[in-house]
Structures are given as C-alpha cells and as structure tokens.
Amino acid sequence: MTDSSYAFVQTETAERLPPPGRTTGVIFWLRNNLFSSLSNTILTIVVGLFLLWLVPLLYQFLIGHAVFSGTADDCRVADVGACWIFIANRINFITYGFYPQTEYWRPNVVFWVGLVLVVPLVWSKAPFKIANAALFFILYPIAAFVLLSGGVFGLEQIPTEKWGGLMVTLILSVVGVVGSFPIGVVLALGRRSNLPIVKTFSILFIELWRAVPLITVLFMVSVMLPLFMPEGVTIDKLLRALVGVTVFYGAYMAEVVRGGLQALPRGQYEAASALGLNYWKSMTFIILPQALKYVIPGIVGTLISLVKDTSLVSIIGIFDLLNAIQSAGSDSAWSTPTKSITGYAFAIGIFFVLCFSLSRYSVYMENRLNTGHKR
Amino acid sequence: MSIDNIENVVDSVDRSKMKVSANEVAVDIIGMHKWYSDFHVLRDINLKVMKGERIVIAGPSGSGKSTLIRCINRLEEHQKGQIFVDDIELTNDIKKIDEVRREVGMVFQHFNLFPHLTILQNLTLAPIWVRGIPKAEAEATAMHYLERVKIPEQANKFPGQLSGGQQQRVAIARSLCMNPKIMLFDEPTSALDPEMIKEVLEVMVKLAEDGMTMICVTHEMGFARQVANRVIFMDQGQIIEQNEPEAFFSNPQHERTKLFLSQILH
C-alpha cells in the first residue's frame, strides 16, 4: 500500500467561495420565472395580453365610468359603469335589513364589541386568553342575542323576521364557524371511539348530514319541522337556519378532523398512554393539538364554504346580504341598467374580504404552530 | 463464537447499588397468551421479575419481544393468563391500567416525543396533569433529569431541533420525571447512529447503577453482558431460554439460541 495513488489527506480547509452568478434581482427573477423556456415565454405573453384586455375593462366598469354621486338618473346613461350611488343609497337596508332605523345602534354595538373580543382572541400574543375566550364564547352570545332581539330592559322587541342584510350574514357565519368546529371535533372523536353506541351514532349522524344537500336541509328545517311541532309551538326561523347550517357543516368538519386524527403516528397515542394520561387528557394535550394542526387547510376550506353557503338561506326567505341586495334592486326607483351587477360586485367584495381574511389567518396559524419537526 | 467478542458499552460498571430484591416482585406474568386475530404471538409466557432486576430480552425479529413488554403497560392486551405489575393485576379496569402506567416508564424505538411541545413541556406534562405536581416543582425535576442525561441546554427547544440520540435521552428523562418503579425499553437504540447509541446506552447504564428495575428489548449484547442480571431469549412467541449473561453467552443450551448467537457474535 506504499505507492497507492488514491491515498489523500486534506491538509487545509477549503476556501469559502461566493455563489456563482447573480441569483437575485428583477432581471434574474424575470428570466427565471417568466421566460425560462419557450413554452413559458408563450404562456407569459398570452396571459399578459389577457390581462391587458381585462384590467382596463374592469377599471372602466368599477371606477372609470362608474357613478359615485348624483341621483338614479345619472346611472341611466349609455355606457354607464357601476352604479355605486345605488349601494350608497340603500346601504342601510343592505346592512340591517328591516331592522328599525332608530335601533341601528344595537347591531352596531354587537358588531364592535364582537370585533374587540375577537381580535385579541385570534392574535396569539394577546394576554388573558381564558378570560377572553369565556367572554366571547359564553357571555357575548347571550348579551348579543338579548341586545339584538330586545323585549327586556325597556328595549323594543324586534323579531328576527326584521333582521337582515350583512348583519344576518355575519351572524350566520360567526355562529356557524364557532358552532360547527366543536361539533366536528366531538363527532370525529366519536367516530373513532371504542364504544359501539357512540361510534354508530357518530357514523350515522355524519353520513346522514353529508348525504343531503344544504338546500334540502334548509327546506326541511323551515317547512317540514313546523309540521311535526305541537300546535302553538314555533321555533324561530333564523334559529332553525342557524342550527341547520351549523350541524350540516359540523358533519363536514368531523371528517376533516378525523383525517388529522388518522394522520397522527400511533406512537403519539402510545407515548401519551404510557405516561399515564387518560383519554381526555391525551386528546386535549397531545392528540388534538397536533391533529388539528395537520388539517388547518381543510378546516379553513370548510369554514370558507360555510361563510359562502350562508347565502343559501335566502331560499327560505331570510334576508341575508345577497337577498337584501337583490330586494333593494327591485325598487322601481332604481331601475337602472347596472344596479344588479353593481349589487353583485358589492356582494363579491364583502364575501371576498370575509373569506380571504379567513384564509390569511390560516396561513398565520400554520406558521405560528410550525415547530420544525418536519425533517 | 465467544463472549469475549462482545464489546463493552462503557469502560466499567458500578454494581454496588444493583441489588435484586429477594422477595419484592415487580412484574409477575403467569401463563400469558396473546393472539393477533388467528396468529398466536405469545404462547404461555411465565416471567417473574424481582425489584432491582435488569432483564434483557433478545431474539429474532417477530419473536414477540416487543409485544411482551408492551403487554406489561397494556399497550397490548393479553387474552389469557395473568399479569401483575407491582401487585396490581392488569384487567379491563381502566383505573388499574392508569395506575400501572403511572408507575411504569416506557422508552420507544422511535422516541415518540411530542413534537408540538418544547423539551421542558414534554417532561412536565405528565407530572403536572397525571400526578398533580405544581408546575414550578415539575420544572425543577425536569431540569434535574435533563442534567442527568446531559442536555439541560436544550430545555426550550422543540424535539425536531434535536439529534436522534438527544431525543432518545429526552424520552428517557421524560419517563423518569414520573418517578417510575419499573422502566421498559423497546429497542431504544435501534433507530440511532452508532455514535448516538453510545450516549443513550451510557444513560441506561447510569440508570441501572442507581438500582432501577429495567426490562429491555435490545440487540446491544454488550449492554446485556455488562448490565443485565438475566438474559431472556425468545423465539416464535415463547421464552426458550433464560440465564445469567455469562452462562447465556458462553454456554447456550438451546439450538435456536446457539444459531442466534452465532449470527450476531463473530
């Protein structure tokens, strides 16, 4: 082995070198992402042309030719864009429905108090989480209901038939989101239970609700349910819709959560048991925090569907945002060419803000909960 | 094949505190059987472990070694026979099972640390929520055991940021925080690099030197020779041979044992 030519010993540390070429900057990014190959270049040009056609068109409609002030007559001209004054004029109806104008302060208070409670709740660094949660999940719903419907403390009673617009959409969304999530978790745990009764009930419940369309559920609760009720007993229509939406999405949520429970390695369940943690403690501290984190995208996807599907309650005669916008437009004083499209554009904007903020929040949560255990 | 071919895991072992009790029984398994549907995985297991014993269970894969120790804290259910742990019989009674699990620590092949909790939280969770120990006290205990496994500086990191050997040492510390009477080890070094195997075995030797009752499924024959007071050989769901390490390695009786040893000792 004396004259082996492959023997080698490194005698000094290799020099640290800068990376080759430019890997940052606008030109590099353009070349790398938009024009890296012939097919990419063609795609870039086609999409670019499409945007060149679309963006000015949207601009003309939404801003350029849009009517921001004046009367309905200003919207009755040729080539008119969005009729924003229609929205401005009917904003109260779109926001509150038939809620009496003198009592608008009540939904306003409910809204702002809710916002003040929600922001620190979802912002991880805020203190007093438990007190905050107790306020929002227990005290707030009761107080909000009392304030909105009235009938006590000298407040005028306002039946839910008069509630409407964005207010009802927000109520349906918030109650649906807050209610369907725990229902989903409980059903998911039930479906994986070792107890035959609990398991069978969970499976039947989940499959039944998932097997029917939401519209059918809403019809059932609004038309069929009263038939089975004893005479004189009525359940509020909005409440029935709330329960219907919440339970329906609870069933969907259950399957999303179950996916997370199944994705968790068996070793986590075993380690928790081996330490002496009982079922509920290991679920609370070990299993659910991890399982729910796995399925944040699925959970948020379901919640976004829920928010959008609240507009289906209009078919049982509840004046949600979309229904209110449509009704507002049926006023003959506002028979202008673009009022419907303007109304829908406004609704799109509201739903987009709601759903997109949910989506961004899920990204924030995923980043916050990432403890780098994926290798 | 010779016992001299087994490498020591540590230079020397202090046996002064390794005392096997003459009358206190830690685990007693009597005529135990287990089936996985039709498959008879454990057949007529009889094993009495006294307090202070260090038992190594060896055998080919699929011989039922892991299943056996997993029956001791009821991660697996047995169908016939009896298992007593610290005089508590394991039955379907969940209270009894939880009672046993509080007293029996377990270390897994794949560590099974909780990845969403910091190291310190991993160590204090069970003491706080199972034993009801105040948080400050639980944290002090946790730091004590982290120092014993020589990684106190990692307390506030997450498991994903640690090496395999460090994770396994944390897993051992996590079990010790519950102050268990018996420790079960299920192939604790099988998922580790050679360099990390040593650091984990050193911790286990220390534990044995402190007089812990240990039942280890492992392929580390050096550990068996230096630390165990009894080696159990299993094949096809049965205990075929058991003896003191010296006799077990130098003079195996059963043909199957001889074959097994000739394959792992050269």
XYZ file of C-alpha atoms in Angstrom:
641
model
C 0.000 0.000 0.000
C 3.058 2.299 -0.074
C 2.603 3.692 -3.586
C -1.181 3.725 -3.779
C -2.144 6.752 -5.871
C -5.557 7.273 -4.274
C -4.342 7.953 -0.765
C -5.239 11.520 0.143
C -5.190 13.666 3.215
C -6.742 17.130 3.305
C -4.135 19.489 4.775
C -6.019 22.778 4.868
C -9.622 23.953 4.973
C -11.133 24.643 1.555
C -11.808 28.313 0.859
C -15.306 29.696 1.220
C -16.488 30.964 -2.194
C -19.387 33.240 -3.120
C -22.223 31.585 -5.066
C -21.872 31.602 -8.860
C -23.587 34.312 -10.919
C -26.426 36.603 -9.977
C -29.262 34.833 -8.225
C -31.231 37.875 -7.140
C -32.667 40.996 -8.742
C -35.528 41.843 -11.089
C -33.834 40.683 -14.318
C -32.877 37.355 -12.811
C -36.367 36.830 -11.414
C -37.996 37.666 -14.775
C -35.681 35.371 -16.698
C -36.034 32.550 -14.236
C -39.786 32.707 -13.667
C -41.378 34.169 -16.789
C -39.050 33.432 -19.706
C -37.165 30.315 -18.651
C -38.269 28.256 -21.659
C -40.097 28.655 -24.965
C -43.405 27.350 -23.586
C -43.123 29.596 -20.532
C -42.425 32.607 -22.737
C -45.522 31.884 -24.839
C -47.640 31.454 -21.696
C -46.304 34.710 -20.274
C -47.230 36.591 -23.470
C -50.722 35.061 -23.682
C -51.517 35.777 -20.032
C -50.070 39.262 -20.401
C -52.346 40.010 -23.363
C -55.364 38.657 -21.483
C -54.604 40.936 -18.538
C -54.118 43.889 -20.904
C -57.662 43.263 -22.147
C -59.289 42.506 -18.783
C -57.822 45.074 -16.415
C -58.862 48.215 -18.360
C -62.335 46.745 -18.812
C -62.705 46.160 -15.062
C -61.274 49.583 -14.351
C -63.731 51.265 -16.736
C -66.677 49.492 -15.129
C -65.729 49.747 -11.462
C -64.110 53.203 -11.460
C -63.758 54.916 -14.841
C -67.397 55.024 -15.960
C -68.832 54.375 -12.512
C -71.274 56.797 -10.889
C -70.177 57.921 -7.439
C -72.570 60.802 -6.855
C -75.829 62.191 -8.092
C -79.224 60.550 -8.475
C -80.604 57.413 -10.088
C -80.877 59.339 -13.370
C -77.100 59.646 -13.551
C -76.988 55.851 -13.817
C -79.419 55.856 -16.764
C -76.927 56.920 -19.412
C -75.357 54.898 -22.197
C -72.180 53.033 -21.434
C -72.548 53.571 -17.680
C -70.270 51.723 -15.266
C -71.042 50.569 -11.755
C -73.887 52.474 -10.130
C -72.282 52.945 -6.713
C -74.832 55.521 -5.607
C -77.373 52.688 -5.572
C -75.281 50.933 -2.945
C -74.706 54.183 -1.041
C -78.406 54.975 -1.105
C -79.542 51.545 0.075
C -76.603 50.778 2.384
C -78.793 50.765 5.491
C -81.121 48.144 4.046
C -78.165 46.098 2.760
C -76.564 46.216 6.207
C -79.540 45.863 8.582
C -82.498 44.597 6.517
C -85.807 45.696 8.037
C -84.272 46.447 11.439
C -85.825 49.728 12.683
C -83.627 52.685 11.862
C -83.820 54.129 15.385
C -82.356 50.906 16.770
C -79.331 50.626 14.435
C -77.071 51.308 17.409
C -77.842 47.832 18.772
C -76.326 45.771 15.927
C -73.518 48.344 15.780
C -72.651 47.785 19.444
C -72.830 43.999 18.954
C -70.534 44.229 15.947
C -67.855 46.405 17.508
C -67.857 44.585 20.838
C -67.523 41.312 18.910
C -64.623 42.691 16.924
C -62.899 43.966 20.065
C -63.254 40.479 21.609
C -62.239 38.508 18.510
C -59.054 40.336 17.624
C -57.137 39.533 20.839
C -58.606 36.017 20.770
C -57.101 35.132 17.400
C -53.912 37.105 17.945
C -51.618 34.649 19.709
C -49.561 37.193 21.651
C -52.503 38.855 23.403
C -52.810 38.113 27.152
C -55.805 36.863 29.203
C -56.737 34.164 26.675
C -59.009 32.216 29.026
C -60.936 35.249 30.280
C -61.158 36.494 26.721
C -62.473 33.153 25.456
C -65.011 32.909 28.268
C -66.270 36.387 27.446
C -66.532 35.697 23.723
C -67.951 32.179 23.778
C -70.299 32.390 26.758
C -71.199 35.934 27.794
C -71.062 37.618 24.401
C -73.581 35.392 22.543
C -76.152 35.826 25.322
C -75.623 39.576 25.550
C -75.676 39.930 21.763
C -78.918 37.993 21.482
C -80.606 40.000 24.219
C -79.476 43.295 22.751
C -80.484 42.414 19.179
C -83.895 40.950 19.902
C -84.782 43.212 22.831
C -88.019 42.849 24.796
C -86.259 43.379 28.136
C -84.716 46.352 29.944
C -87.098 48.660 28.059
C -85.609 47.697 24.719
C -88.097 47.481 21.877
C -88.627 43.866 20.851
C -87.502 43.245 17.301
C -88.421 39.809 15.879
C -85.802 38.046 13.783
C -88.000 38.409 10.687
C -86.894 42.029 10.664
C -83.205 41.216 10.875
C -81.463 41.185 7.565
C -78.610 42.091 5.287
C -74.954 41.903 6.183
C -75.925 41.638 9.832
C -77.654 38.279 9.272
C -74.851 37.029 7.042
C -72.338 37.845 9.791
C -74.492 36.229 12.476
C -74.877 33.055 10.397
C -71.158 32.983 9.594
C -69.893 33.575 13.111
C -72.342 31.181 14.778
C -71.683 28.592 12.041
C -67.910 28.864 12.361
C -67.881 28.863 16.159
C -70.529 26.136 16.447
C -69.558 23.704 13.701
C -65.969 23.352 14.880
C -66.620 21.775 18.315
C -69.426 19.654 16.828
C -66.930 18.397 14.261
C -64.289 17.587 16.869
C -66.739 15.706 19.082
C -68.146 13.727 16.129
C -64.652 12.891 14.856
C -63.633 11.578 18.281
C -66.932 9.710 18.498
C -66.382 8.040 15.173
C -63.021 6.714 16.367
C -64.376 5.664 19.756
C -64.205 2.089 21.002
C -67.713 2.344 22.404
C -70.076 0.807 19.818
C -73.046 3.064 20.610
C -71.038 6.285 20.399
C -69.333 5.107 17.232
C -72.540 4.044 15.470
C -74.308 7.249 16.413
C -71.410 9.362 15.118
C -71.211 7.491 11.826
C -74.969 7.710 11.238
C -75.062 11.379 12.161
C -72.127 12.335 9.952
C -73.227 10.300 6.952
C -76.836 11.446 7.173
C -75.968 15.125 7.112
C -73.329 14.730 4.455
C -75.687 12.771 2.233
C -78.198 15.604 1.804
C -77.647 18.984 0.123
C -77.676 22.067 2.339
C -80.659 23.429 0.430
C -82.639 20.317 1.354
C -81.605 20.726 4.973
C -82.797 24.329 4.954
C -86.117 23.373 3.360
C -86.530 20.601 5.883
C -85.984 22.863 8.876
C -88.154 25.634 7.511
C -91.074 23.682 6.009
C -91.116 20.182 7.456
C -90.064 20.824 11.033
C -93.071 23.030 11.906
C -95.386 20.207 10.736
C -94.036 17.912 13.419
C -94.250 20.525 16.132
C -97.215 20.507 18.509
C -99.714 23.243 17.757
C -98.780 26.658 19.047
C -95.109 25.815 19.350
C -92.932 27.639 16.888
C -89.214 27.825 16.648
C -87.719 30.968 15.232
C -86.899 30.629 11.523
C -83.478 32.234 11.809
C -82.656 29.939 14.727
C -83.663 26.898 12.648
C -81.451 28.044 9.780
C -78.593 28.637 12.230
C -78.901 25.132 13.642
C -79.217 23.636 10.169
C -76.088 25.342 8.819
C -74.077 24.665 11.968
C -74.895 20.971 12.212
C -74.511 20.442 8.463
C -71.012 21.888 8.494
C -70.255 20.151 11.789
C -70.611 16.855 9.930
C -68.186 18.004 7.232
C -65.804 19.290 9.863
C -65.895 15.908 11.605
C -64.445 14.159 8.584
C -61.724 16.781 8.164
C -60.724 16.412 11.823
C -60.843 12.618 11.560
C -58.333 12.875 8.720
C -55.974 14.662 11.093
C -56.510 12.092 13.846
C -55.633 9.304 11.425
C -52.554 11.079 10.102
C -51.019 11.164 13.570
C -48.462 8.374 14.126
C -49.614 5.652 16.507
C -46.555 6.303 18.632
C -48.038 9.596 19.818
C -51.123 7.831 21.193
C -48.904 5.167 22.783
C -46.470 7.628 24.344
C -49.384 9.559 25.856
C -50.913 6.359 27.262
C -47.585 5.082 28.542
C -47.159 8.288 30.559
C -50.474 7.588 32.279
C -52.512 10.310 30.546
C -56.134 9.242 30.343
C -58.247 9.529 27.182
C -59.402 13.130 27.603
C -56.049 14.418 28.785
C -54.141 12.792 25.955
C -56.698 14.109 23.457
C -56.524 17.625 24.892
C -52.788 17.960 25.271
C -51.243 15.576 22.763
C -53.542 14.331 20.033
C -55.895 17.171 19.086
C -53.301 19.977 19.051
C -51.283 18.014 16.512
C -54.176 16.529 14.537
C -55.903 19.894 14.157
C -52.669 21.498 13.047
C -52.308 18.927 10.266
C -55.745 19.779 8.901
C -55.794 23.578 9.227
C -56.089 23.894 5.414
C -59.066 21.517 5.395
C -60.728 23.205 8.376
C -60.389 26.657 6.870
C -61.604 25.362 3.498
C -64.744 24.062 5.198
C -65.254 27.315 7.093
C -64.917 29.324 3.880
C -67.564 27.109 2.248
C -69.766 27.724 5.258
C -69.455 31.512 5.014
C -70.322 31.424 1.323
C -73.182 28.974 1.778
C -74.897 31.251 4.283
C -76.293 32.970 1.171
C -78.442 29.864 0.572
C -80.732 30.838 3.456
C -82.324 33.339 1.087
C -84.355 30.472 -0.422
C -86.271 30.068 2.830
C -86.976 33.775 2.921
C -84.275 35.035 5.252
C -82.876 38.400 4.197
C -79.175 37.752 4.189
C -76.727 40.063 2.407
C -77.369 38.693 -1.090
C -81.137 38.596 -0.677
C -81.128 42.147 0.702
C -79.110 43.399 -2.263
C -81.490 41.718 -4.698
C -84.549 43.103 -2.924
C -83.048 46.566 -2.770
C -82.671 46.477 -6.552
C -86.313 45.528 -7.159
C -87.323 49.051 -6.163
C -88.586 50.683 -9.389
C -86.921 53.958 -8.420
C -83.625 52.189 -9.003
C -84.364 50.502 -12.319
C -81.048 51.419 -13.844
C -79.081 49.252 -16.280
C -76.212 48.312 -13.989
C -77.726 48.283 -10.494
C -77.871 44.450 -10.316
C -74.293 43.981 -11.449
C -73.198 46.695 -9.038
C -75.024 44.943 -6.225
C -73.400 41.617 -7.044
C -69.981 43.264 -7.338
C -70.520 44.706 -3.870
C -71.540 41.277 -2.517
C -68.462 39.713 -4.132
C -66.332 42.329 -2.414
C -67.836 41.623 1.029
C -67.593 37.833 0.697
C -64.052 38.150 -0.616
C -62.979 40.213 2.389
C -64.563 37.684 4.780
C -63.160 34.560 3.112
C -59.763 35.954 2.238
C -59.148 37.075 5.812
C -60.029 33.553 6.992
C -57.557 32.170 4.504
C -54.774 34.540 5.587
C -55.473 33.700 9.211
C -54.954 30.019 8.441
C -51.548 30.816 6.922
C -50.661 32.792 10.050
C -51.728 29.904 12.281
C -49.790 27.342 10.258
C -46.619 29.403 10.549
C -47.114 30.038 14.236
C -47.687 26.373 15.047
C -44.801 25.124 12.948
C -42.277 23.752 15.443
C -39.948 22.440 12.765
C -40.455 18.759 13.405
C -40.819 18.010 9.726
C -37.399 16.917 8.556
C -18.420 -17.675 18.970
C -17.199 -16.307 22.236
C -18.313 -13.977 24.964
C -15.039 -12.086 24.532
C -16.257 -10.871 21.154
C -18.918 -8.737 22.824
C -17.733 -5.154 23.085
C -18.263 -3.292 26.328
C -20.642 -0.355 26.119
C -18.945 1.509 28.970
C -15.500 1.094 30.485
C -16.700 -0.163 33.807
C -19.983 -0.643 35.612
C -20.535 0.135 39.266
C -22.630 -2.754 40.543
C -22.719 -1.625 44.185
C -26.341 -0.375 44.046
C -27.649 -3.032 41.654
C -29.386 -5.147 44.256
C -32.000 -7.690 43.299
C -34.680 -7.964 45.936
C -35.261 -11.460 47.286
C -38.974 -11.133 47.984
C -40.358 -7.990 46.320
C -41.857 -8.807 42.928
C -42.008 -6.037 40.311
C -43.697 -7.884 37.451
C -45.284 -11.309 37.519
C -46.546 -12.875 34.310
C -48.336 -16.191 34.692
C -49.329 -18.442 31.792
C -49.954 -15.486 29.491
C -51.095 -15.907 25.889
C -51.824 -13.364 23.200
C -53.283 -13.637 19.729
C -53.466 -11.157 16.867
C -56.751 -12.493 15.435
C -55.638 -16.059 14.467
C -51.940 -15.512 14.968
C -50.649 -16.806 18.288
C -47.957 -14.188 19.063
C -47.246 -15.001 22.697
C -47.503 -18.549 23.989
C -47.551 -19.475 27.632
C -45.262 -16.718 28.908
C -44.168 -17.162 32.518
C -41.863 -14.500 33.854
C -41.238 -13.207 37.343
C -39.181 -10.020 37.625
C -37.947 -9.044 41.083
C -37.336 -5.437 42.161
C -33.919 -4.260 41.021
C -33.542 -6.780 38.228
C -32.097 -5.713 34.853
C -33.527 -8.012 32.247
C -32.554 -8.057 28.598
C -34.913 -9.743 26.166
C -33.238 -10.883 22.970
C -34.444 -12.808 19.975
C -35.029 -12.623 16.231
C -37.477 -10.092 14.844
C -41.067 -11.265 15.035
C -40.356 -13.370 18.095
C -42.770 -11.333 20.244
C -40.244 -9.475 22.429
C -41.775 -6.048 21.865
C -45.296 -7.401 22.204
C -44.330 -8.956 25.529
C -43.079 -5.746 27.114
C -45.956 -3.785 25.612
C -48.302 -6.121 27.490
C -46.680 -5.019 30.747
C -48.156 -1.494 30.468
C -51.145 -2.708 28.486
C -50.319 -1.019 25.213
C -51.240 -4.535 24.076
C -53.992 -6.583 25.631
C -53.380 -10.225 26.572
C -56.160 -12.748 26.135
C -55.229 -15.491 28.561
C -53.257 -15.754 31.778
C -52.427 -13.072 34.297
C -50.081 -10.113 34.528
C -49.348 -8.432 37.845
C -47.370 -5.205 37.900
C -46.399 -4.005 41.339
C -49.136 -6.316 42.703
C -51.836 -4.737 40.519
C -53.453 -7.147 38.101
C -53.948 -5.853 34.558
C -57.563 -6.337 33.527
C -60.035 -4.254 31.545
C -60.340 -1.928 34.532
C -59.117 1.390 33.154
C -58.361 2.738 36.621
C -55.989 -0.155 37.305
C -54.376 0.312 33.893
C -53.784 4.007 34.554
C -52.410 3.142 37.988
C -49.915 0.725 36.407
C -48.955 3.185 33.678
C -48.155 5.838 36.268
C -45.590 3.500 37.831
C -44.124 2.052 34.640
C -41.991 4.203 32.329
C -41.513 3.283 28.704
C -38.939 4.264 26.104
C -39.755 3.599 22.461
C -37.619 2.815 19.424
C -38.795 5.995 17.674
C -38.666 8.196 20.811
C -42.279 9.400 20.362
C -41.602 12.808 21.851
C -44.459 15.270 21.437
C -43.290 17.453 18.547
C -45.614 20.373 19.311
C -44.237 20.852 22.826
C -40.836 22.070 23.960
C -38.471 19.631 25.669
C -39.375 21.089 29.056
C -43.105 20.809 28.308
C -42.597 17.211 27.152
C -41.052 16.457 30.526
C -43.508 18.321 32.746
C -46.829 17.490 31.057
C -47.441 14.128 32.703
C -46.144 15.093 36.185
C -48.432 18.153 36.174
C -51.571 16.568 34.705
C -51.274 12.986 35.952
C -49.506 13.387 39.285
C -50.841 16.883 40.007
C -47.413 18.264 40.845
C -47.157 22.098 40.854
C -45.599 23.491 37.680
C -42.515 25.013 39.311
C -41.702 21.777 41.102
C -42.252 19.722 37.938
C -39.914 22.026 36.043
C -37.230 21.713 38.688
C -37.485 17.917 38.497
C -37.390 18.072 34.710
C -34.213 20.179 34.746
C -32.663 17.742 37.213
C -33.249 14.809 34.838
C -32.189 16.810 31.784
C -28.911 17.430 33.565
C -28.616 13.729 34.270
C -28.989 12.945 30.589
C -26.584 15.833 29.901
C -28.734 18.123 27.777
C -30.100 20.845 30.107
C -29.262 23.495 27.498
C -31.890 22.054 25.121
C -34.812 22.616 27.527
C -36.558 25.254 25.471
C -36.049 23.729 22.049
C -38.518 21.577 20.175
C -37.859 17.845 19.619
C -37.435 18.406 15.868
C -34.347 20.515 16.560
C -32.505 17.714 18.402
C -30.454 14.784 17.123
C -31.799 11.251 17.447
C -29.558 10.442 20.408
C -30.584 13.635 22.181
C -34.250 12.895 21.524
C -33.925 9.411 22.982
C -32.208 10.807 26.076
C -35.063 13.299 26.442
C -37.503 10.378 26.129
C -35.727 8.589 28.967
C -35.766 11.750 31.077
C -39.478 12.176 30.307
C -40.204 8.737 31.735
C -38.016 9.352 34.774
C -39.893 12.567 35.606
C -42.866 10.377 36.522
C -40.631 8.710 39.104
C -41.453 5.193 37.839
C -40.734 1.974 39.703
C -40.091 -0.007 36.546
C -38.640 1.062 33.195
C -39.421 -0.682 29.912
C -37.143 -0.156 26.916
C -38.395 -1.199 23.495
C -35.303 -1.332 21.232
C -34.177 2.120 22.406
C -31.074 2.243 20.207
C -32.300 0.546 17.042
C -33.111 3.795 15.239
C -29.833 5.523 16.107
C -26.418 6.066 14.502
C -23.509 4.218 16.154
C -22.175 7.408 17.765
C -25.559 8.128 19.324
C -26.126 4.561 20.502
C -23.285 5.013 22.961
C -24.661 8.177 24.555
C -28.042 6.510 25.085
C -26.525 3.308 26.481
C -24.447 5.354 28.921
C -27.630 6.910 30.276
C -29.194 3.469 30.605
C -26.155 2.126 32.436
C -26.353 5.056 34.881
C -29.979 4.237 35.475
C -29.122 0.605 36.217
C -26.371 1.737 38.567
C -28.985 3.656 40.526
C -30.909 0.433 41.101
C -33.808 0.854 38.645
C -35.806 -2.224 37.701
C -35.364 -2.457 33.941
C -36.761 -4.681 31.208
C -35.017 -4.015 27.918
C -35.657 -5.374 24.467
C -32.367 -4.695 22.738
C -29.784 -6.073 20.337
C -26.950 -4.480 22.325
C -25.287 -7.605 23.672
C -22.567 -5.525 25.338
C -25.233 -3.889 27.451
C -26.690 -7.316 28.216
C -23.323 -8.633 29.341
C -22.301 -5.622 31.421
C -25.603 -4.593 32.970
C -28.195 -7.376 32.824
C -28.531 -9.904 35.588
C -30.665 -12.109 33.361
C -30.941 -12.570 29.606
C -34.126 -13.957 28.137
C -34.177 -15.451 24.674
C -37.453 -15.570 22.768
C -38.433 -17.230 19.530
C -41.849 -17.727 17.946
C -43.666 -16.158 20.849
C -42.070 -18.288 23.544
C -39.343 -17.867 26.100
C -36.922 -20.589 25.073
C -34.011 -19.924 27.322
C -33.021 -17.653 30.165
C -29.845 -17.417 32.139
C -27.245 -15.124 33.661
C -25.350 -13.263 30.919
C -22.037 -15.129 31.395
C -23.675 -18.520 31.096
C -26.083 -17.391 28.421
C -23.372 -16.173 26.070
C -20.659 -18.727 26.771
C -22.802 -21.792 27.098
C -26.176 -21.510 25.352
C -28.296 -24.627 25.696
C -30.990 -24.424 23.055
C -30.166 -24.975 19.361
C -32.090 -21.852 18.372
C -30.130 -19.763 20.852
C -26.845 -21.094 19.548
C -27.851 -20.230 15.982
C -28.943 -16.721 17.001
C -25.757 -16.017 18.937
C -23.548 -17.363 16.158
C -25.170 -14.871 13.814
C -24.730 -11.796 16.000
C -21.339 -12.664 17.584
C -18.432 -13.297 15.267
